[in-house]
Amino acid sequence: MRCRWIPLLLLLGSAVFANALTGQDLLRTIDRQVTFDTDFSGEYTVTQDRPGEPRSVQTVALFRRDRDNKFTMLILAPEIDKGKGYLKVDNNLWYYDPVGRRFTVSSAKDRFQNSNARNSDFTKSNLASDYRIVETGQTRLGKFDTTVLQLEATSEDATFPRSKVWVTSDNLVRKTEDYSLSGQLMRTVAIPQYQRVGDRWVPVMMLIVDNLRGKKVDGALHYETTTIRIAKPNLDRVDDIVFTQGYLEKVAR
Amino acid sequence: MLLRVAWRNFWRQLHRFQVILTALAVGFAVLVVMIGVTSGMTQTLKNKAARYFGGDVTVFSFAPDRRIANEAEVVKALKSGPGFQALCRRTEYYGGDATLFFGGESVRQRKLVGVDWSAEGPQFALLDWMAGGPIAPGDEKGLLISKATADRLLVRCGDDVTVVFNTLAHQRNSLSLVVRGIFRDTSFFGYASYTDIKTLDTALGMEPGAVTELGAILGPGWSSTDFGASLVDLLAAKLPTYPLISSRQGQVDAMVRSGSGKSVGVMTLDANLAQIDDILNSLMAVTWLACGLFLAILMIGVGNTYRMIIFERTQEIGTLRAMGISRQRLIGLLLSEASFLGWAGVALGSLFGSLALWGLRSPDFSDNTLALLFLQEGRLAPWLPPVPFAGAALTLVVVTVLGAGVPALRAARLRPVDALREGDSQ
C-alpha cells in the first residue's frame, strides 16, 4: 500500500529539485553576464546627491580580476580624497587612507565613501553563491519585459538578506530592491543601460536610491541618491602588483 | 562628675560661646552641604551609569551568540550578593552600526538595548523624561530614545522609527518601533536606545527572552567591587567564571581571548567608570581639600576665641585651682566644655546643612549641559552618606578640642594666686 506513494513522492521531489537547479542556473547565468574571465578595468564616476547639500563627485579607477576574486579601487578625484583606495583579495577587504598611511579592515557590505553604494556594488556579481530564488514572476518594467526574482540570502556574505531583482530576457539585471531580514526596503538600484565589453556586459550607469536616508525639502521627502557612471571599460591585462597593498601605498605617495 | 560640671559650665556660659558656636554651626553646615552635594552628584552619576551599563555589577557570556545559558544560577548568585536591590535582564547589541531612521534622517546609536521592563521599569522611571515615559511590560513595539537622538531625527513620541542593525548571522535587519519616551541624558550615556528584550532577541536571531547580560542594582553606598568579588566566588563554585574584570580594556582582552574557556565574566560599575574616575576623584579631592581648609580656619578661630574666653574666666580658673582642682582635671574640664561646644556646632550645623540641602533640590539646572551628568531630572539629588557625615562630625569636635587645647594648657599652667590677682585686675 505504502509502496504506491513512493514513485509519486520521488517524482515530486525530483520536480522540486529540478526547479531549484533551474533557479540557481538562472542566477549563475545572470552572474556570468557581468563577470569577466579576463582582467577588467574602468573609470567609475560616483556622484552623491544629498537633498539640501552640494553634490559630491568622486572619480575612481577600478581594476577587477574576477577569476581570483580580487579588485582594487583607487580614488583619483577630488584632490582631498586622492590616493584613498580599496583592495579586495578573496574575502578580505582593506581600505587605505594615505593620511594615516594605514590599512583598515572593511567589508563588502560597508558603504563606499559614505555614499549609498556598497563596496559590493563594485565587485563581481555573486547572486548564485549568495542567494536562492524563493519566488518568480513576470512584469513589465518601463520598456522592458522582465522576470522578477525574489531572492533570499543563503550566505553571510550577502550584502542584504533579501532582494528582489528584475531581469530582462538577455539575463541582465535592470532593477534591484534590497530589503532587510524583516522586509524593510533599504535601497533601490536601477541599471537602465549596459555597455558590451568583449562578450560580457558592464552597466553604463547605476542609480542607487537609499530608501531610508534623505531629507524633507518643502515638505516632501527626497531620498539620497548615488549615481555610478562607468567609462573607459577595458579588458587589457592588469599588472599583478595592482592587486597588492604595496601598490596602493606607492600610488598614494 | 567632670562631664556634668563641664556641661553645666558650658550651658551657663553659653553667651560666651555664642560667636564661636555660630561659626562652628555655619562651618559644619557648609561641610554637610559640600559632602551632600558631591556625594549626591557622584551617586546620581553612578545611578545613571548603572542604568546605562545594566547594573552596578553585570554578568556577561563568552558564548559566540553571547547568550547566558545558565540564567537561573546567575540570577540566584546575583540576588544573594551584599546590597542587592534590583535585577537587570538585558540583551545588548554593541554592533556600533545600529542606526535609527525617521523621515530620511538617521542617527547611529552606541548600543541598542533589549530590556525586561517588568524587572527594570522602576529604574527607568527615574530618567529625566522630556516626553512620554517608561515602556509598560508587554509592549513589544515601544522604543525609548535620548533627547539628542530625538532632536537629530526630528522625532516625537508616537512616531514610528526604523531601527537597522545586523543579526547574529551578520544579516541586515530592521525593526519598526514606536517612540514611547524621550529622555534627557548627556552624550556619555545618551546614544543608547531601549526596547523590549523579546523584540530585540527575535530580531537578532536569538531565542525570545534570552539574555546577554544580567546585572544587579545595588543600594546606595554599597561597593560594586566588593559585590563583584563575592559574585565571582559564588559563580565560580557553579560555573566556569572569569576572574573579576577591573577595566573596560580588561573586558576587551577577555572577549578577544573568548574568556579563556570560561563561560561567564563579571564586570563592575567601578571598572566601567574607570574612564571617568579622574573626574570623580578630582571632585572628591577638591571637596576634601576645601573641607580641610575650612576645618583649619575653624581650628584657628576656636583657638583665638577660647583664649579670649579663658582670659575672661581667669578668676574662675584661679578659684577652681585654689579649691584644689588639679591641672589635669582643669584641662579635662575645659576640653570637655570644648567638646560640648563642638557637638553643639555639629547639631546646629546638621540642621542648617540639611535645610540647605533640601533647598538645593529645587533649582532646575537642566539647561546646563555639562552638569547633566550629575543631575537627576535636571535637579541636584543631594545624599548624605552616614560614614563621611559621622567622620566630618567627629573631625569638627576634634578640631574644636584641639583649638581649645593650647589655651586650656596655658590656663592650667597659671598659679592660683596669679590667676586670682589677674582676675581682680580685669
PDB file of C-alpha atoms in Angstrom, chain B residues 213-410:
ATOM      1  CA  GLU B 213      23.682  40.456  30.305  1.00  0.00           C
ATOM      2  CA  LEU B 214      22.373  40.032  33.823  1.00  0.00           C
ATOM      3  CA  GLY B 215      23.023  42.726  36.366  1.00  0.00           C
ATOM      4  CA  ALA B 216      22.359  43.833  39.906  1.00  0.00           C
ATOM      5  CA  ILE B 217      21.441  47.328  41.014  1.00  0.00           C
ATOM      6  CA  LEU B 218      22.884  47.889  44.492  1.00  0.00           C
ATOM      7  CA  GLY B 219      21.599  50.031  47.327  1.00  0.00           C
ATOM      8  CA  PRO B 220      23.273  53.439  47.840  1.00  0.00           C
ATOM      9  CA  GLY B 221      26.728  53.196  49.364  1.00  0.00           C
ATOM     10  CA  TRP B 222      27.330  49.527  48.518  1.00  0.00           C
ATOM     11  CA  SER B 223      30.584  48.784  46.736  1.00  0.00           C
ATOM     12  CA  SER B 224      30.288  47.260  43.281  1.00  0.00           C
ATOM     13  CA  THR B 225      33.838  45.940  43.557  1.00  0.00           C
ATOM     14  CA  ASP B 226      33.059  44.064  46.808  1.00  0.00           C
ATOM     15  CA  PHE B 227      29.826  42.734  45.306  1.00  0.00           C
ATOM     16  CA  GLY B 228      31.663  41.716  42.132  1.00  0.00           C
ATOM     17  CA  ALA B 229      34.370  39.871  44.077  1.00  0.00           C
ATOM     18  CA  SER B 230      31.831  37.916  46.136  1.00  0.00           C
ATOM     19  CA  LEU B 231      29.782  37.217  42.991  1.00  0.00           C
ATOM     20  CA  VAL B 232      32.806  35.754  41.205  1.00  0.00           C
ATOM     21  CA  ASP B 233      33.370  33.442  44.201  1.00  0.00           C
ATOM     22  CA  LEU B 234      29.727  32.377  44.220  1.00  0.00           C
ATOM     23  CA  LEU B 235      29.585  31.806  40.474  1.00  0.00           C
ATOM     24  CA  ALA B 236      32.933  30.039  40.317  1.00  0.00           C
ATOM     25  CA  ALA B 237      31.500  27.299  42.537  1.00  0.00           C
ATOM     26  CA  LYS B 238      28.853  26.576  39.914  1.00  0.00           C
ATOM     27  CA  LEU B 239      30.133  27.771  36.519  1.00  0.00           C
ATOM     28  CA  PRO B 240      33.482  28.347  34.837  1.00  0.00           C
ATOM     29  CA  THR B 241      33.868  32.042  35.730  1.00  0.00           C
ATOM     30  CA  TYR B 242      36.478  34.502  34.505  1.00  0.00           C
ATOM     31  CA  PRO B 243      38.331  36.432  37.271  1.00  0.00           C
ATOM     32  CA  LEU B 244      36.784  39.781  38.234  1.00  0.00           C
ATOM     33  CA  ILE B 245      37.360  42.247  35.394  1.00  0.00           C
ATOM     34  CA  SER B 246      38.677  45.591  36.578  1.00  0.00           C
ATOM     35  CA  SER B 247      38.566  47.780  33.462  1.00  0.00           C
ATOM     36  CA  ARG B 248      36.947  48.183  30.044  1.00  0.00           C
ATOM     37  CA  GLN B 249      40.227  47.162  28.450  1.00  0.00           C
ATOM     38  CA  GLY B 250      40.230  44.089  30.663  1.00  0.00           C
ATOM     39  CA  GLN B 251      36.831  43.178  29.278  1.00  0.00           C
ATOM     40  CA  VAL B 252      38.004  43.691  25.698  1.00  0.00           C
ATOM     41  CA  ASP B 253      41.050  41.484  26.358  1.00  0.00           C
ATOM     42  CA  ALA B 254      38.837  38.815  27.925  1.00  0.00           C
ATOM     43  CA  MET B 255      36.468  38.911  24.938  1.00  0.00           C
ATOM     44  CA  VAL B 256      39.370  38.657  22.488  1.00  0.00           C
ATOM     45  CA  ARG B 257      40.536  35.542  24.333  1.00  0.00           C
ATOM     46  CA  SER B 258      36.906  34.280  24.359  1.00  0.00           C
ATOM     47  CA  GLY B 259      37.082  34.200  28.121  1.00  0.00           C
ATOM     48  CA  SER B 260      39.973  31.718  28.087  1.00  0.00           C
ATOM     49  CA  GLY B 261      37.471  28.871  28.125  1.00  0.00           C
ATOM     50  CA  LYS B 262      35.277  30.339  30.869  1.00  0.00           C
ATOM     51  CA  SER B 263      31.546  30.695  30.299  1.00  0.00           C
ATOM     52  CA  VAL B 264      30.784  33.991  32.087  1.00  0.00           C
ATOM     53  CA  GLY B 265      32.594  37.154  33.150  1.00  0.00           C
ATOM     54  CA  VAL B 266      31.787  39.710  35.845  1.00  0.00           C
ATOM     55  CA  MET B 267      32.219  43.429  35.301  1.00  0.00           C
ATOM     56  CA  THR B 268      31.702  46.090  37.947  1.00  0.00           C
ATOM     57  CA  LEU B 269      30.466  49.644  37.636  1.00  0.00           C
ATOM     58  CA  ASP B 270      33.754  50.834  39.137  1.00  0.00           C
ATOM     59  CA  ALA B 271      35.511  49.127  36.226  1.00  0.00           C
ATOM     60  CA  ASN B 272      33.090  50.645  33.719  1.00  0.00           C
ATOM     61  CA  LEU B 273      33.580  54.082  35.226  1.00  0.00           C
ATOM     62  CA  ALA B 274      37.352  53.822  35.323  1.00  0.00           C
ATOM     63  CA  GLN B 275      37.347  56.225  32.345  1.00  0.00           C
ATOM     64  CA  ILE B 276      35.721  58.969  34.390  1.00  0.00           C
ATOM     65  CA  ASP B 277      37.381  58.064  37.677  1.00  0.00           C
ATOM     66  CA  ASP B 278      39.645  61.078  37.229  1.00  0.00           C
ATOM     67  CA  ILE B 279      36.618  63.379  37.209  1.00  0.00           C
ATOM     68  CA  LEU B 280      35.145  61.729  40.292  1.00  0.00           C
ATOM     69  CA  ASN B 281      38.462  61.651  42.120  1.00  0.00           C
ATOM     70  CA  SER B 282      39.091  65.317  41.285  1.00  0.00           C
ATOM     71  CA  LEU B 283      35.615  66.195  42.560  1.00  0.00           C
ATOM     72  CA  MET B 284      36.235  64.375  45.824  1.00  0.00           C
ATOM     73  CA  ALA B 285      39.775  65.759  46.162  1.00  0.00           C
ATOM     74  CA  VAL B 286      38.523  69.339  45.764  1.00  0.00           C
ATOM     75  CA  THR B 287      35.757  68.667  48.300  1.00  0.00           C
ATOM     76  CA  TRP B 288      38.077  67.209  50.901  1.00  0.00           C
ATOM     77  CA  LEU B 289      40.696  69.917  50.310  1.00  0.00           C
ATOM     78  CA  ALA B 290      38.054  72.595  50.819  1.00  0.00           C
ATOM     79  CA  CYS B 291      36.807  70.784  53.928  1.00  0.00           C
ATOM     80  CA  GLY B 292      40.357  70.555  55.258  1.00  0.00           C
ATOM     81  CA  LEU B 293      40.997  74.272  54.728  1.00  0.00           C
ATOM     82  CA  PHE B 294      37.684  75.096  56.312  1.00  0.00           C
ATOM     83  CA  LEU B 295      38.443  72.988  59.364  1.00  0.00           C
ATOM     84  CA  ALA B 296      41.911  74.547  59.711  1.00  0.00           C
ATOM     85  CA  ILE B 297      40.362  78.028  59.688  1.00  0.00           C
ATOM     86  CA  LEU B 298      37.791  76.895  62.243  1.00  0.00           C
ATOM     87  CA  MET B 299      40.530  75.482  64.472  1.00  0.00           C
ATOM     88  CA  ILE B 300      42.404  78.790  64.441  1.00  0.00           C
ATOM     89  CA  GLY B 301      39.129  80.601  65.165  1.00  0.00           C
ATOM     90  CA  VAL B 302      38.319  78.272  68.057  1.00  0.00           C
ATOM     91  CA  GLY B 303      41.852  78.753  69.471  1.00  0.00           C
ATOM     92  CA  ASN B 304      41.602  82.550  69.402  1.00  0.00           C
ATOM     93  CA  THR B 305      38.088  82.647  70.793  1.00  0.00           C
ATOM     94  CA  TYR B 306      38.947  80.172  73.514  1.00  0.00           C
ATOM     95  CA  ARG B 307      41.977  82.238  74.507  1.00  0.00           C
ATOM     96  CA  MET B 308      39.635  85.170  74.970  1.00  0.00           C
ATOM     97  CA  ILE B 309      37.098  83.064  76.877  1.00  0.00           C
ATOM     98  CA  ILE B 310      39.769  81.741  79.217  1.00  0.00           C
ATOM     99  CA  PHE B 311      41.150  85.259  79.723  1.00  0.00           C
ATOM    100  CA  GLU B 312      37.669  86.343  80.796  1.00  0.00           C
ATOM    101  CA  ARG B 313      37.411  83.339  83.124  1.00  0.00           C
ATOM    102  CA  THR B 314      40.850  83.748  84.765  1.00  0.00           C
ATOM    103  CA  GLN B 315      39.417  84.474  88.206  1.00  0.00           C
ATOM    104  CA  GLU B 316      37.104  81.470  87.975  1.00  0.00           C
ATOM    105  CA  ILE B 317      40.048  79.301  86.996  1.00  0.00           C
ATOM    106  CA  GLY B 318      42.089  80.717  89.928  1.00  0.00           C
ATOM    107  CA  THR B 319      39.219  79.904  92.306  1.00  0.00           C
ATOM    108  CA  LEU B 320      38.941  76.348  90.995  1.00  0.00           C
ATOM    109  CA  ARG B 321      42.685  75.869  91.344  1.00  0.00           C
ATOM    110  CA  ALA B 322      42.612  77.399  94.871  1.00  0.00           C
ATOM    111  CA  MET B 323      39.826  74.966  95.766  1.00  0.00           C
ATOM    112  CA  GLY B 324      42.165  72.136  94.875  1.00  0.00           C
ATOM    113  CA  ILE B 325      41.302  71.080  91.343  1.00  0.00           C
ATOM    114  CA  SER B 326      44.337  69.547  89.716  1.00  0.00           C
ATOM    115  CA  ARG B 327      45.857  70.854  86.487  1.00  0.00           C
ATOM    116  CA  GLN B 328      44.863  67.677  84.624  1.00  0.00           C
ATOM    117  CA  ARG B 329      41.241  67.906  85.801  1.00  0.00           C
ATOM    118  CA  LEU B 330      41.171  71.575  84.862  1.00  0.00           C
ATOM    119  CA  ILE B 331      42.428  70.748  81.366  1.00  0.00           C
ATOM    120  CA  GLY B 332      39.882  67.936  81.185  1.00  0.00           C
ATOM    121  CA  LEU B 333      37.125  70.304  82.266  1.00  0.00           C
ATOM    122  CA  LEU B 334      37.992  72.941  79.662  1.00  0.00           C
ATOM    123  CA  LEU B 335      38.402  70.384  76.881  1.00  0.00           C
ATOM    124  CA  SER B 336      35.105  68.743  77.825  1.00  0.00           C
ATOM    125  CA  GLU B 337      33.456  72.145  77.520  1.00  0.00           C
ATOM    126  CA  ALA B 338      35.100  72.485  74.124  1.00  0.00           C
ATOM    127  CA  SER B 339      33.798  69.085  73.056  1.00  0.00           C
ATOM    128  CA  PHE B 340      30.253  70.104  74.079  1.00  0.00           C
ATOM    129  CA  LEU B 341      30.779  73.243  72.041  1.00  0.00           C
ATOM    130  CA  GLY B 342      31.851  71.060  69.093  1.00  0.00           C
ATOM    131  CA  TRP B 343      28.862  68.719  69.397  1.00  0.00           C
ATOM    132  CA  ALA B 344      26.501  71.692  69.672  1.00  0.00           C
ATOM    133  CA  GLY B 345      28.083  73.031  66.476  1.00  0.00           C
ATOM    134  CA  VAL B 346      27.532  69.629  64.837  1.00  0.00           C
ATOM    135  CA  ALA B 347      23.871  69.536  65.905  1.00  0.00           C
ATOM    136  CA  LEU B 348      23.074  73.052  64.734  1.00  0.00           C
ATOM    137  CA  GLY B 349      25.209  72.684  61.592  1.00  0.00           C
ATOM    138  CA  SER B 350      23.438  69.432  60.691  1.00  0.00           C
ATOM    139  CA  LEU B 351      20.111  71.194  60.985  1.00  0.00           C
ATOM    140  CA  PHE B 352      21.164  74.192  58.874  1.00  0.00           C
ATOM    141  CA  GLY B 353      23.024  71.984  56.386  1.00  0.00           C
ATOM    142  CA  SER B 354      20.069  69.632  55.954  1.00  0.00           C
ATOM    143  CA  LEU B 355      17.769  72.594  55.357  1.00  0.00           C
ATOM    144  CA  ALA B 356      20.220  73.948  52.769  1.00  0.00           C
ATOM    145  CA  LEU B 357      20.426  70.536  51.041  1.00  0.00           C
ATOM    146  CA  TRP B 358      16.643  70.338  50.973  1.00  0.00           C
ATOM    147  CA  GLY B 359      16.565  73.792  49.366  1.00  0.00           C
ATOM    148  CA  LEU B 360      19.163  72.752  46.772  1.00  0.00           C
ATOM    149  CA  ARG B 361      16.818  70.067  45.440  1.00  0.00           C
ATOM    150  CA  SER B 362      14.511  72.709  43.990  1.00  0.00           C
ATOM    151  CA  PRO B 363      16.519  74.722  41.389  1.00  0.00           C
ATOM    152  CA  ASP B 364      16.363  73.332  37.858  1.00  0.00           C
ATOM    153  CA  PHE B 365      19.842  73.179  36.291  1.00  0.00           C
ATOM    154  CA  SER B 366      18.756  71.193  33.238  1.00  0.00           C
ATOM    155  CA  ASP B 367      19.852  73.964  30.864  1.00  0.00           C
ATOM    156  CA  ASN B 368      23.431  73.339  31.911  1.00  0.00           C
ATOM    157  CA  THR B 369      24.513  70.542  29.576  1.00  0.00           C
ATOM    158  CA  LEU B 370      27.796  69.968  31.393  1.00  0.00           C
ATOM    159  CA  ALA B 371      26.052  69.459  34.722  1.00  0.00           C
ATOM    160  CA  LEU B 372      23.504  66.976  33.317  1.00  0.00           C
ATOM    161  CA  LEU B 373      25.815  64.072  34.059  1.00  0.00           C
ATOM    162  CA  PHE B 374      25.337  64.780  37.759  1.00  0.00           C
ATOM    163  CA  LEU B 375      21.664  65.779  37.779  1.00  0.00           C
ATOM    164  CA  GLN B 376      18.549  63.734  38.315  1.00  0.00           C
ATOM    165  CA  GLU B 377      15.594  65.055  36.359  1.00  0.00           C
ATOM    166  CA  GLY B 378      17.543  68.303  35.917  1.00  0.00           C
ATOM    167  CA  ARG B 379      17.998  68.799  39.638  1.00  0.00           C
ATOM    168  CA  LEU B 380      20.606  68.042  42.253  1.00  0.00           C
ATOM    169  CA  ALA B 381      19.849  64.973  44.326  1.00  0.00           C
ATOM    170  CA  PRO B 382      21.940  65.546  47.471  1.00  0.00           C
ATOM    171  CA  TRP B 383      22.716  62.497  49.560  1.00  0.00           C
ATOM    172  CA  LEU B 384      24.409  62.448  52.943  1.00  0.00           C
ATOM    173  CA  PRO B 385      26.214  59.141  53.340  1.00  0.00           C
ATOM    174  CA  PRO B 386      26.429  58.145  57.045  1.00  0.00           C
ATOM    175  CA  VAL B 387      30.142  57.350  57.220  1.00  0.00           C
ATOM    176  CA  PRO B 388      31.528  60.627  55.740  1.00  0.00           C
ATOM    177  CA  PHE B 389      28.927  62.552  57.759  1.00  0.00           C
ATOM    178  CA  ALA B 390      29.971  60.873  61.014  1.00  0.00           C
ATOM    179  CA  GLY B 391      33.625  61.391  60.073  1.00  0.00           C
ATOM    180  CA  ALA B 392      33.052  65.090  59.451  1.00  0.00           C
ATOM    181  CA  ALA B 393      31.151  65.458  62.740  1.00  0.00           C
ATOM    182  CA  LEU B 394      33.898  63.736  64.712  1.00  0.00           C
ATOM    183  CA  THR B 395      36.547  65.799  62.933  1.00  0.00           C
ATOM    184  CA  LEU B 396      34.748  69.027  63.834  1.00  0.00           C
ATOM    185  CA  VAL B 397      34.636  68.017  67.513  1.00  0.00           C
ATOM    186  CA  VAL B 398      38.303  67.011  67.439  1.00  0.00           C
ATOM    187  CA  VAL B 399      39.202  70.291  65.728  1.00  0.00           C
ATOM    188  CA  THR B 400      37.287  72.232  68.381  1.00  0.00           C
ATOM    189  CA  VAL B 401      39.014  70.335  71.177  1.00  0.00           C
ATOM    190  CA  LEU B 402      42.421  70.792  69.509  1.00  0.00           C
ATOM    191  CA  GLY B 403      41.712  74.505  69.018  1.00  0.00           C
ATOM    192  CA  ALA B 404      40.897  74.835  72.704  1.00  0.00           C
ATOM    193  CA  GLY B 405      43.893  72.716  73.709  1.00  0.00           C
ATOM    194  CA  VAL B 406      46.603  75.409  73.779  1.00  0.00           C
ATOM    195  CA  PRO B 407      44.522  77.973  75.724  1.00  0.00           C
ATOM    196  CA  ALA B 408      43.475  75.187  78.147  1.00  0.00           C
ATOM    197  CA  LEU B 409      47.120  74.196  78.715  1.00  0.00           C
ATOM    198  CA  ARG B 410      48.055  77.833  79.393  1.00  0.00           C
TER     199      ARG B 410
END
